Amino acid sequence: MIHVLHISTECYPAAKAGGMGDVVGALPHYLPKSGVLASVIIPKYKTKWIAVQEWTFVQSFSLDLAGNRYTCTIEQLESETLNFPLYVMDIKGLFDRSSIYLDTDGEAFHDEAERYIAFQRSVLDWLLLENPFDVLHCHDHMTGLITFMIKYCDVYQPIKHLPTIFTIHNGQYRGIMNWSVKSMLPSFDEKDAGILDWDGHINGMATAVKCAHYVTTVSPTYMEEMKYLPDSISLLFQSEANKSIGILNGIDDVQWNPKKDAMIDYQLKTSINRFKSENKRALAQRYAFDANRIVIGFIGRFATQKGVDLLVEAYSAYLEAKNAIHFFILGSGDKNLEHDIRRLQEKYRHNVTAVIAYSEKTAHQVYAASDYLIMPSRFEPCGLNQFYSMKYATIPIVRKTGGLKDSVPDIGDDGLGITFEQASKEDILYSLQRVEALHSNKSNVNSLREKLVKQNNSWTKSAKAYSLIYQNVLG
Ligand code: GLC
């Protein structure tokens, strides 16, 4: 069996801020069937989940960085909760915080560069002491410099042979750092310094695209989009195209199973319509809204990427004229967007429910109860919500971008959802019209629901694709 170490800053249920946490927490379950044993290492944060687990000591050593000496301690999870080995790297002073990326004001931690470099170096320092792994799989820019250090830093020459895979979950975040940060890296030959550079800065993502043995994005369309962005990085994706591929994410269909889901009000038995109506009734009762209306859910980070501003515009315009739809919004993020969503709810109390929070349980309930789920993303590397919604017989409404384009063909082409081209208020409004038209034909809705729950979007298929890449880089 090939043994892969996933190196990440998130892994559900230990620490999750977004979809990357879901991916890193799910993919390892599915790899063994394709002949790959996958372990995961993340920093040891002060999250509730991490705090209540039983950890076993693995290794301890010190790390000198930016004039500070840190003690790094690696621990492994004992319990059977996860069926893959999970390691945490405890670096006191840098990661023993209750959140993953942001401080209490919602700002990025000021010592971001130091934290990520410390984590990356400590993982490689561990591998110098003991290394049971064949391949290193790095996720997003926070672990991107590993691909450089292992190749070019003198101290890591003994493990230089280990191939690296780099997966991009969100190419908007690149780990752009000042050149002064170079002093935090172990020594390397000056002639290699340019590899770290993009447009005059150290760039974690660009470095990894150059150095990794293989680069993946989380959908084929997103990989193509990276080659044609209106920014210079697109040239890099074009020149590295021969070692790059997009692999569509999957979902954990054990955790997302409407027949067994303990977080929802009514589990799926034989009737899909009963499943939908009972869950809708329960949600409507809990949040005091009219269950006779069509319910469109939105779940996600409040960020311009996700098109939340467009939703506010389109929903206001719709509700000025009509009231056949109830909009349920669950999420949190940008403070201005949170404010706009609250105002929308105050203004249209009878047609809008806003839950400004991050809640796994409420999310499961909204998937189960909604008739439709909308994703008006400006860009979407993969998106997972469309898969969760299909599993729960909720019709996706998506903008044709990235993974959404790859996974939701339009009902006009005998597909799975309602799709639109532009990230605009007009396109969303037109989709709402299509929702009303579709919804007036019960038998079409029913057959679409039947079709949605039959889709297999589990990780099984994509795990095979990753396993081929691991084999490939091992020659
Ligand atoms: C990021 C992307 C999302 C993707 C997820 C997991 O959150 O924005 O599109 O599904 O990572 O790869």
PDB file of C-alpha atoms and ligand atoms in Angstrom, residues 18-23 140 167-170 218 249 301 305-306 379-386 403, ligand 1:
ATOM      1  CA  GLY A  18     -14.661  25.631   4.810  1.00  0.00           C
ATOM      2  CA  GLY A  19     -14.844  22.947   2.157  1.00  0.00           C
ATOM      3  CA  MET A  20     -11.150  22.084   2.393  1.00  0.00           C
ATOM      4  CA  GLY A  21     -11.806  20.744   5.887  1.00  0.00           C
ATOM      5  CA  ASP A  22     -14.536  18.488   4.516  1.00  0.00           C
ATOM      6  CA  VAL A  23     -12.262  17.211   1.759  1.00  0.00           C
ATOM      7  CA  ASP A 140      -3.516  25.198  -0.452  1.00  0.00           C
ATOM      8  CA  THR A 167      -4.046  20.629  -4.361  1.00  0.00           C
ATOM      9  CA  ILE A 168      -5.629  24.047  -4.836  1.00  0.00           C
ATOM     10  CA  HIS A 169      -8.964  24.435  -3.086  1.00  0.00           C
ATOM     11  CA  ASN A 170      -9.121  28.177  -3.537  1.00  0.00           C
ATOM     12  CA  VAL A 218     -10.786  20.447  -7.203  1.00  0.00           C
ATOM     13  CA  ASN A 249     -14.386  16.559  -5.182  1.00  0.00           C
ATOM     14  CA  ARG A 301     -19.554  31.905   3.804  1.00  0.00           C
ATOM     15  CA  GLN A 305     -16.857  34.838  -4.014  1.00  0.00           C
ATOM     16  CA  LYS A 306     -20.167  33.269  -3.035  1.00  0.00           C
ATOM     17  CA  PHE A 379     -16.058  31.538  -8.926  1.00  0.00           C
ATOM     18  CA  GLU A 380     -16.258  28.118  -7.330  1.00  0.00           C
ATOM     19  CA  PRO A 381     -13.261  25.758  -7.380  1.00  0.00           C
ATOM     20  CA  CYS A 382     -15.612  22.844  -6.734  1.00  0.00           C
ATOM     21  CA  GLY A 383     -18.407  23.569  -4.300  1.00  0.00           C
ATOM     22  CA  LEU A 384     -19.753  20.761  -2.154  1.00  0.00           C
ATOM     23  CA  ASN A 385     -23.190  22.121  -1.290  1.00  0.00           C
ATOM     24  CA  GLN A 386     -24.620  21.101  -4.656  1.00  0.00           C
ATOM     25  CA  GLY A 403     -17.051  22.703 -10.206  1.00  0.00           C
TER      26      GLY A 403
HETATM   27  C1  GLC B   1     -12.873  25.776  -1.135  1.00  0.00           C
HETATM   28  C2  GLC B   1     -13.579  26.161  -2.429  1.00  0.00           C
HETATM   29  C3  GLC B   1     -14.740  25.206  -2.749  1.00  0.00           C
HETATM   30  C4  GLC B   1     -14.248  23.765  -2.678  1.00  0.00           C
HETATM   31  C5  GLC B   1     -13.601  23.509  -1.309  1.00  0.00           C
HETATM   32  C6  GLC B   1     -13.069  22.093  -1.164  1.00  0.00           C
HETATM   33  O1  GLC B   1     -13.693  26.046  -0.042  1.00  0.00           O
HETATM   34  O2  GLC B   1     -14.071  27.490  -2.371  1.00  0.00           O
HETATM   35  O3  GLC B   1     -15.234  25.453  -4.040  1.00  0.00           O
HETATM   36  O4  GLC B   1     -15.310  22.868  -2.847  1.00  0.00           O
HETATM   37  O5  GLC B   1     -12.529  24.388  -1.113  1.00  0.00           O
HETATM   38  O6  GLC B   1     -12.147  21.746  -2.136  1.00  0.00           O
END
